[in-house]
Tab-separated table of C-alpha atoms in Angstrom:
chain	number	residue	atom	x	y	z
A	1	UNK	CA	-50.340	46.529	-55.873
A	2	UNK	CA	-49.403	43.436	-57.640
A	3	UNK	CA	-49.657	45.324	-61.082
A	4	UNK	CA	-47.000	48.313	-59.655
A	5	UNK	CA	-45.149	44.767	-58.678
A	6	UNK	CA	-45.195	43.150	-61.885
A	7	UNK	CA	-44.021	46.236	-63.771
A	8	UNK	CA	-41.200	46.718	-61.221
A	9	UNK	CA	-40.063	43.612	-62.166
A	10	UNK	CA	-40.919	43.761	-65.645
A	11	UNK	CA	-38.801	46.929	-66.331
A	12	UNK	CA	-35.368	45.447	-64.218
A	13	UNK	CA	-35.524	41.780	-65.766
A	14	UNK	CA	-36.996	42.830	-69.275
A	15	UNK	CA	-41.195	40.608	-69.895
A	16	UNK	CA	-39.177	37.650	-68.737
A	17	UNK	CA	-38.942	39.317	-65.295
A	18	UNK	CA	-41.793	37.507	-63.616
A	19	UNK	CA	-41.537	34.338	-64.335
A	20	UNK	CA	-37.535	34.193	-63.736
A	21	UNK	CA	-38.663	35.412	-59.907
A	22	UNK	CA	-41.424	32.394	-59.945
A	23	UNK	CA	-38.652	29.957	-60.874
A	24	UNK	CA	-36.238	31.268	-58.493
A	25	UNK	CA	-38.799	31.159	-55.392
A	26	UNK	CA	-39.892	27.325	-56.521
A	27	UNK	CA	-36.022	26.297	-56.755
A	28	UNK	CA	-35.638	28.089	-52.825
A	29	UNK	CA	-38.564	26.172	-51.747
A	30	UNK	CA	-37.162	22.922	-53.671
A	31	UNK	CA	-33.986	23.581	-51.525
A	32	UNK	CA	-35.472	24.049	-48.543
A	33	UNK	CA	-37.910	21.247	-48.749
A	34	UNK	CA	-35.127	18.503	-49.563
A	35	UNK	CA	-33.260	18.480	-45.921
A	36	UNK	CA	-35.891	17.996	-44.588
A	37	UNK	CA	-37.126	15.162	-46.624
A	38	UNK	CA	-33.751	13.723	-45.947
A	39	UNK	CA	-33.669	13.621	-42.502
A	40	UNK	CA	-35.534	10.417	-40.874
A	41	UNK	CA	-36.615	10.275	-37.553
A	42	UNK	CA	-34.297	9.476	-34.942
A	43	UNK	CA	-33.965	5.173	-33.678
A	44	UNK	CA	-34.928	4.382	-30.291
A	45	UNK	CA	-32.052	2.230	-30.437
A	46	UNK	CA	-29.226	4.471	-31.876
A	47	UNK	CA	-30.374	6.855	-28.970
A	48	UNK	CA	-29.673	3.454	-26.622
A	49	UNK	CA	-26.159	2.520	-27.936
A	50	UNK	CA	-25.030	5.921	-27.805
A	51	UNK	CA	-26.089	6.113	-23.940
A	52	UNK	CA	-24.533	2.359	-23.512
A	53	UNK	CA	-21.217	3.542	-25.178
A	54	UNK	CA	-21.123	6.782	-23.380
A	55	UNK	CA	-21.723	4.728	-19.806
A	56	UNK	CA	-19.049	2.037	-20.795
A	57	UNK	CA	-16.457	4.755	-21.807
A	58	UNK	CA	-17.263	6.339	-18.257
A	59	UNK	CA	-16.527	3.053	-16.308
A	60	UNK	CA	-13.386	2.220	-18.476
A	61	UNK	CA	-12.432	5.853	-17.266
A	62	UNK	CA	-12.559	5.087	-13.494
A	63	UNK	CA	-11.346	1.759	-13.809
A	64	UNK	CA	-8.681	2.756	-15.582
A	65	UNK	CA	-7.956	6.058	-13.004
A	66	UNK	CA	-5.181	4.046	-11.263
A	67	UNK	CA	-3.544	3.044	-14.670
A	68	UNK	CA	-3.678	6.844	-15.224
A	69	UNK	CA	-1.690	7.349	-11.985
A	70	UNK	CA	1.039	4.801	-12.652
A	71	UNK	CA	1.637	6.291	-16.139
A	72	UNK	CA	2.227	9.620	-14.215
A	73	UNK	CA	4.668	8.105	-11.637
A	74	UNK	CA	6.408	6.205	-14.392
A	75	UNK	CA	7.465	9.257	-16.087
A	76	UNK	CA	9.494	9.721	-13.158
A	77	UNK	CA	10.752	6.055	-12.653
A	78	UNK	CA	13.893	7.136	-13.284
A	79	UNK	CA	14.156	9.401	-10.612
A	80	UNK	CA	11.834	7.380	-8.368
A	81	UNK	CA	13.452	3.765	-8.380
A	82	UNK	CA	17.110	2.771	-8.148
A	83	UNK	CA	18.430	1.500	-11.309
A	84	UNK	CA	20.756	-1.575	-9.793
A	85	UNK	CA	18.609	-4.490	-10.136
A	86	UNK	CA	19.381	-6.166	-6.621
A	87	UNK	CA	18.483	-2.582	-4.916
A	88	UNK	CA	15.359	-2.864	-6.853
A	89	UNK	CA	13.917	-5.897	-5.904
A	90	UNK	CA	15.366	-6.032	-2.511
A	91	UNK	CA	13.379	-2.412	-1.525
A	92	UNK	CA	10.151	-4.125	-3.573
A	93	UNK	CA	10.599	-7.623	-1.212
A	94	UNK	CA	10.367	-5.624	2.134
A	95	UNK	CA	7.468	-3.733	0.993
A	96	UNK	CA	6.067	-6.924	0.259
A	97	UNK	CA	6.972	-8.343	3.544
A	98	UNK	CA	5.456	-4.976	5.276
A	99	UNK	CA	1.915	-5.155	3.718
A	100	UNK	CA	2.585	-2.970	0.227
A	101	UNK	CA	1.403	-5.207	-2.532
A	102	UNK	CA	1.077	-2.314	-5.303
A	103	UNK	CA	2.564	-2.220	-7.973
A	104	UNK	CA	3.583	1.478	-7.244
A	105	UNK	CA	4.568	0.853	-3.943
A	106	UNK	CA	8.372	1.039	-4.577
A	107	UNK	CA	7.596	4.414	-6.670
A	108	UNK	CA	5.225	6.199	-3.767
A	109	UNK	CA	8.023	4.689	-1.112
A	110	UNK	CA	10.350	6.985	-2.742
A	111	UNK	CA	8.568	10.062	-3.555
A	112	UNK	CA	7.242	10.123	-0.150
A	113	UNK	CA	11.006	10.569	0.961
A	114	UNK	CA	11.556	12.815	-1.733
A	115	UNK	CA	8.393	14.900	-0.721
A	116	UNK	CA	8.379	14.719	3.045
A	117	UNK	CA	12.631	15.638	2.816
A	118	UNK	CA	11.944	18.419	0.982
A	119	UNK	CA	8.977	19.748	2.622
A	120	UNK	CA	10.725	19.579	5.758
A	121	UNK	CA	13.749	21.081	4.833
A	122	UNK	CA	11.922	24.144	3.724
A	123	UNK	CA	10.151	24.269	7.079
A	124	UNK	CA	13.227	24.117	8.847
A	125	UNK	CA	15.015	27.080	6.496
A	126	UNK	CA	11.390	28.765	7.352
A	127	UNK	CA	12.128	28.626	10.865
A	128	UNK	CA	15.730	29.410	10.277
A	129	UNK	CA	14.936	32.907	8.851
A	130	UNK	CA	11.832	33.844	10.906
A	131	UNK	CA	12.422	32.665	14.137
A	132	UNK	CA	16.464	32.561	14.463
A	133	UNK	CA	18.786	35.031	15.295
A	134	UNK	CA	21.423	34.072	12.125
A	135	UNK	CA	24.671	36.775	13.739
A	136	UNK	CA	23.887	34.478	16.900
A	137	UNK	CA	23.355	31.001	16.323
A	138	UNK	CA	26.366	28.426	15.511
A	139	UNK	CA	27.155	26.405	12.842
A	140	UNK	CA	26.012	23.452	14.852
A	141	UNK	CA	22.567	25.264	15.131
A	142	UNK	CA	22.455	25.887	11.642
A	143	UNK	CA	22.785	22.739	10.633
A	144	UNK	CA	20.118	21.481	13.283
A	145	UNK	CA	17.972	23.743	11.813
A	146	UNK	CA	17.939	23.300	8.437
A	147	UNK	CA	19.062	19.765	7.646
A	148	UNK	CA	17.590	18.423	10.448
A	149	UNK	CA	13.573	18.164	9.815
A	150	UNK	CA	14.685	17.700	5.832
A	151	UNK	CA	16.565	14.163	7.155
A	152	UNK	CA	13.841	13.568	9.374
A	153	UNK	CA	11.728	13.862	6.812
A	154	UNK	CA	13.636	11.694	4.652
A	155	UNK	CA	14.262	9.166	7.119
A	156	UNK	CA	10.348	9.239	8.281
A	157	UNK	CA	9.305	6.569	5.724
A	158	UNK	CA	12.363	4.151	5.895
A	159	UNK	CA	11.985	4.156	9.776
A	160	UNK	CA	7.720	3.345	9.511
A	161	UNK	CA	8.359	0.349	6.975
A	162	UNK	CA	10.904	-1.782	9.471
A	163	UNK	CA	8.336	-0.745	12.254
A	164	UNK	CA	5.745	-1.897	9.816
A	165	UNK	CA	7.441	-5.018	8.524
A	166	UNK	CA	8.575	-6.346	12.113
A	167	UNK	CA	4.994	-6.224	13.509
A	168	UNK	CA	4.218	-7.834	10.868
A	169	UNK	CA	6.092	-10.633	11.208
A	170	UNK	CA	5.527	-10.448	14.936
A	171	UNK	CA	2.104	-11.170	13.994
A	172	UNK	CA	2.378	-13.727	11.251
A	173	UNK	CA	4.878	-15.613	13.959
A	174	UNK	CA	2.588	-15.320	16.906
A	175	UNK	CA	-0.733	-16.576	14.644
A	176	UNK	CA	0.991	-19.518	12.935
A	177	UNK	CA	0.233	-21.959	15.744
A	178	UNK	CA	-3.162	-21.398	15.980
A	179	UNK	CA	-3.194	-21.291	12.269
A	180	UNK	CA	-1.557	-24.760	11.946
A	181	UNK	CA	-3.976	-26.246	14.601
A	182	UNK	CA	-7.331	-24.994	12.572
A	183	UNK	CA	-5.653	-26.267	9.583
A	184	UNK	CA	-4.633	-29.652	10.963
A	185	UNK	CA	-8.435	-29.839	12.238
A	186	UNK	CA	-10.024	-29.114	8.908
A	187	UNK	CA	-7.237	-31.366	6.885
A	188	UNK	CA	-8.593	-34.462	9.902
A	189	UNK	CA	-12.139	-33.806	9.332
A	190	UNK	CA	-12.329	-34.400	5.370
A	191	UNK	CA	-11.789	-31.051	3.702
A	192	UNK	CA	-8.674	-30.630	1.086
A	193	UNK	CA	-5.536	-28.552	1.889
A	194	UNK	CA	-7.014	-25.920	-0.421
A	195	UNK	CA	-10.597	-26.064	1.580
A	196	UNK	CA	-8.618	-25.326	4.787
A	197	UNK	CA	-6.868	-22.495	3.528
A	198	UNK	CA	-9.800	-20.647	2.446
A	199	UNK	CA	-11.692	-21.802	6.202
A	200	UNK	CA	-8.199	-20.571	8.623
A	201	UNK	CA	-8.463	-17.571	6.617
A	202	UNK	CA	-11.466	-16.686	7.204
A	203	UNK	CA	-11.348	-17.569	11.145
A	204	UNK	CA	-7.921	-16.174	11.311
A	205	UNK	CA	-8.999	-12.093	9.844
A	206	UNK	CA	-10.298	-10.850	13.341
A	207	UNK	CA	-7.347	-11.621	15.752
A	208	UNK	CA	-4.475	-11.920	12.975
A	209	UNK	CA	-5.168	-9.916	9.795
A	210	UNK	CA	-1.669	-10.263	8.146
A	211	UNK	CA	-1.613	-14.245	8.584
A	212	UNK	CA	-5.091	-14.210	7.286
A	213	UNK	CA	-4.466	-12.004	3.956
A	214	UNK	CA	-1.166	-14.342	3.432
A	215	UNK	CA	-3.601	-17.308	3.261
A	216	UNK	CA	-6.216	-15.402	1.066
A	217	UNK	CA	-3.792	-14.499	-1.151
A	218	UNK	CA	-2.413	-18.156	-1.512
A	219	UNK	CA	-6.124	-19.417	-1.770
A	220	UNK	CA	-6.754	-17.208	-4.427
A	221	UNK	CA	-3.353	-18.426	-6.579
A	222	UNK	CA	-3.950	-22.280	-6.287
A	223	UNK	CA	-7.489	-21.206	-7.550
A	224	UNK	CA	-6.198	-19.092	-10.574
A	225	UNK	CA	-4.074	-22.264	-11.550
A	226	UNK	CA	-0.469	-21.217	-10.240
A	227	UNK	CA	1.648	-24.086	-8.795
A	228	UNK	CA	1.021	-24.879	-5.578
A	229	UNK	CA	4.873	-25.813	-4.920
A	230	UNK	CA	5.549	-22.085	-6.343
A	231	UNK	CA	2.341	-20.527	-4.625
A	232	UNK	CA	3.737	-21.306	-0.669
A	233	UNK	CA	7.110	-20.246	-1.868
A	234	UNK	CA	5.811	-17.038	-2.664
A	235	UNK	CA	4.096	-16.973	0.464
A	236	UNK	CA	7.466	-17.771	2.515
A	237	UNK	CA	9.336	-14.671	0.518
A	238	UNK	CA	6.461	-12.722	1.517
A	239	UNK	CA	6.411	-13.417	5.011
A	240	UNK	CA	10.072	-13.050	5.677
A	241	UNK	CA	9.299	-15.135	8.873
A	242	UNK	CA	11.689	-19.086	9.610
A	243	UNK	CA	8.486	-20.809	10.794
A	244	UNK	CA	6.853	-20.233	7.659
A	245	UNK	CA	9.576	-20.865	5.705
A	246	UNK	CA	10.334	-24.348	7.777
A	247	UNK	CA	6.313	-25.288	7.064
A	248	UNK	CA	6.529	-24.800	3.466
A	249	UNK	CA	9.425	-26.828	3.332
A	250	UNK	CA	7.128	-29.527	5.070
A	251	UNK	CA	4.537	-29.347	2.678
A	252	UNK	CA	6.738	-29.668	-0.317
A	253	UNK	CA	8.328	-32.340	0.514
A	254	UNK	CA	5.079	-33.960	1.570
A	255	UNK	CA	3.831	-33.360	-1.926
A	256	UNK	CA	7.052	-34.845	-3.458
A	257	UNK	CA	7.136	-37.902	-1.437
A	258	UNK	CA	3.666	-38.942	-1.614
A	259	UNK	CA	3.084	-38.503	2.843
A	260	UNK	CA	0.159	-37.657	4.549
A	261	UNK	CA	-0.321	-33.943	4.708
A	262	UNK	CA	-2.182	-34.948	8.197
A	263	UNK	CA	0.588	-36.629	9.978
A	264	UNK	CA	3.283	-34.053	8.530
A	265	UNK	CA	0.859	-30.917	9.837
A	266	UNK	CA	0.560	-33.039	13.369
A	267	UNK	CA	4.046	-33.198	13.780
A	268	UNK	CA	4.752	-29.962	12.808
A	269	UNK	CA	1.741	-28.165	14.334
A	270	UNK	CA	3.055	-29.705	17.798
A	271	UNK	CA	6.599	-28.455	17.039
A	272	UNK	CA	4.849	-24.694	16.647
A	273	UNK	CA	3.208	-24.979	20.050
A	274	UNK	CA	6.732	-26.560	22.135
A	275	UNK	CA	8.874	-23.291	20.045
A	276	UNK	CA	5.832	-20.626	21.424
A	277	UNK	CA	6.047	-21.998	24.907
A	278	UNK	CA	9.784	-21.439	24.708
A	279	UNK	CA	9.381	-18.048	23.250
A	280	UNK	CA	7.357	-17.367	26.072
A	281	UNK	CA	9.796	-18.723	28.415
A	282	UNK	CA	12.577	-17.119	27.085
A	283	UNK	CA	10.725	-13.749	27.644
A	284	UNK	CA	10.140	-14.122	31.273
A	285	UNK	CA	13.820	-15.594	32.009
A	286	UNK	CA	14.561	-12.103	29.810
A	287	UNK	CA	12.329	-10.200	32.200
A	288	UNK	CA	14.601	-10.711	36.017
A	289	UNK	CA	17.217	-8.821	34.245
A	290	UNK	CA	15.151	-5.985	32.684
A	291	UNK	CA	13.818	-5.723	36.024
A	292	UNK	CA	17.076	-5.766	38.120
A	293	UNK	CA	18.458	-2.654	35.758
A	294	UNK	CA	15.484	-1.072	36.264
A	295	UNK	CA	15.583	-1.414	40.169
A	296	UNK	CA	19.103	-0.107	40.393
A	297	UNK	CA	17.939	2.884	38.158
A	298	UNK	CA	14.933	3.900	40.623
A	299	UNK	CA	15.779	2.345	44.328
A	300	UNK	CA	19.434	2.719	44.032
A	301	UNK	CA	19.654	6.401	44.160
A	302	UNK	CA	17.021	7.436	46.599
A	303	UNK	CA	18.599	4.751	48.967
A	304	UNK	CA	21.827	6.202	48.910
A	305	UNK	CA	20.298	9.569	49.642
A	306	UNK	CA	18.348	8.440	52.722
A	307	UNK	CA	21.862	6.920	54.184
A	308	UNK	CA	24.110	8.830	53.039
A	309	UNK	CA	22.546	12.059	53.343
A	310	UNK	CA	21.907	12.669	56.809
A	311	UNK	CA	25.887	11.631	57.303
A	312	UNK	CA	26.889	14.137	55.016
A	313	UNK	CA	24.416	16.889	56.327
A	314	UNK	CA	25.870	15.900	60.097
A	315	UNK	CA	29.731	16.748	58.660
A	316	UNK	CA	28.996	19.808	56.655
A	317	UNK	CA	27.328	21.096	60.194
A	318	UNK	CA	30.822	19.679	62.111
A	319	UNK	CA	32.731	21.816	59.709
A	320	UNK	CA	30.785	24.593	59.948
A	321	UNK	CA	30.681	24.569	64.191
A	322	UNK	CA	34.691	24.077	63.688
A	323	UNK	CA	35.012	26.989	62.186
């Protein structure tokens, strides 16, 4: 066998034949051989940063998720914010003062009434054409029918941020008493007007959330290094409420003039409590009023008809016998 081999290759590569096929299989094996020679066996460690890198790219990717969104929204900032300046930051103060703190709040506010007044207005033209007879209806109709859930819609979100914003402030006005009283206690019993911030905003988050995330938020600046002058004015714009306003003012000038924060939160604490009794006050001289309009709406009528009626029943039947 190998002899019928060897003159195979004898006669196609001439006597040379056999050893130019031994040379050729050596120099493939030669090949072969060197990868893996080459190759080294994995690190432990390469393995490790590899894992680390992939995990820290996956956590930069969700923290970053919300970064993702705003770019996506901000493509549409032209379309989604006004361009006049004042418009702009008057829209972006009352979603402050209603609870919105994003910093896409004034883009959502405005693609929500974008999306909600054209959702609705192609429910309404759905209802038009399905359920309406068009040779029928009237122009008035029409027009309640089709432009009528697309305002609604676009009026939805203006209408449920000044319900928003004036229970807020509702809130933040009927919690600043107490709020002044816990801090007055703290400020008498040795802690530092930054100590009792962080303490009436912690007691204050079960019965008065908005009061108590105002003070967080303020705790949280005088920690990160902000002015404390500049921190309560924030707080003031924010709040959109007088008494707060008035108290910062207080504090201020406390600060400027070198008072006692005590005595200036006594006096002013007690001022809180006399305006809430006369809020209260004011709401039950209010309430005679309320009720005499009511009364007239409900006794007035059915009154009349137990008089009047039986007199008016009596002549219909006198008119009726005359005839």
């Amino acid at each position: 066998m190998f002899d019928a081999l060897n003159a195979m290759i004898t006669d196609l590569l001439g006597p040379a034949g056999p050893l130019i096929v031994v040379a050729g299989l050596a120099a493939l094996l030669i090949l072969a051989t060197i990868p893996m020679l080459l190759t080294s066996r994995p690190d432990p460690m390469d393995k490790l940063r590899q894992s680390g890198k992939e995990k820290t790219d996956a956590e930069t990717r969700e923290v970053l998720r919300d970064k993702r969104r705003n770019e996506k929204l901000n493509k549409y900032a032209k379309f989604l914010e006004p361009q006049d300046e004042k418009e702009l930051s008057d829209i972006r103060m009352k979603l402050l003062q209603a609870g919105y703190r994003s910093k896409d709040a004034v883009q959502m506010f405005y693609f929500a009434q974008f999306a909600l007044g054209l959702g609705l207005l192609g429910v309404g033209v759905t209802y038009y054409l399905t359920l309406v007879d068009a040779s029928t209806a009237t122009m008035q109709q029409k027009l309640m029918y089709i432009l009528g859930p697309g305002a609604a819609g676009y009026l939805a979100p203006k209408y449920w941020i000044t319900k928003r914003l004036e229970k807020r402030k509702d809130e933040i006005q009927s919690g600043f008493p107490d709020a002044l009283d816990m801090m007055l206690v703290c400020v008498e019993a040795g802690q530092s007007m930054d100590q009792s911030i962080v303490r009436v905003a912690g007691e204050l988050r079960a019965s008065y959330p908005a009061l108590a995330d105002e003070f967080a938020i303020i705790s949280h600046e005088m920690k990160a290094g902000k002015d404390k002058s500049q921190v309560l004015n924030d707080m003031s714009e924010r709040c959109g409420v007088q008494d707060v306003s008035s108290f910062v003012t207080v504090l201020n000038q406390a600060t400027t003039f070198g008072t006692s924060i005590s005595d200036a939160l006594r006096v002013y604490a007690g001022e809180m409590r006399d305006k809430r009794v006369m809020r209260a006050e004011e709401k039950a001289n209010q309430l005679p009023t309320k009720m005499t309009l009511t009364t007239m709406m409900l006794t007035v009528p059915p009154l009349l008809i137990i008089l009047v009626g039986p007199s008016a029943v009596g002549i219909a039947n006198m008119g009726s016998i005359g005839n």
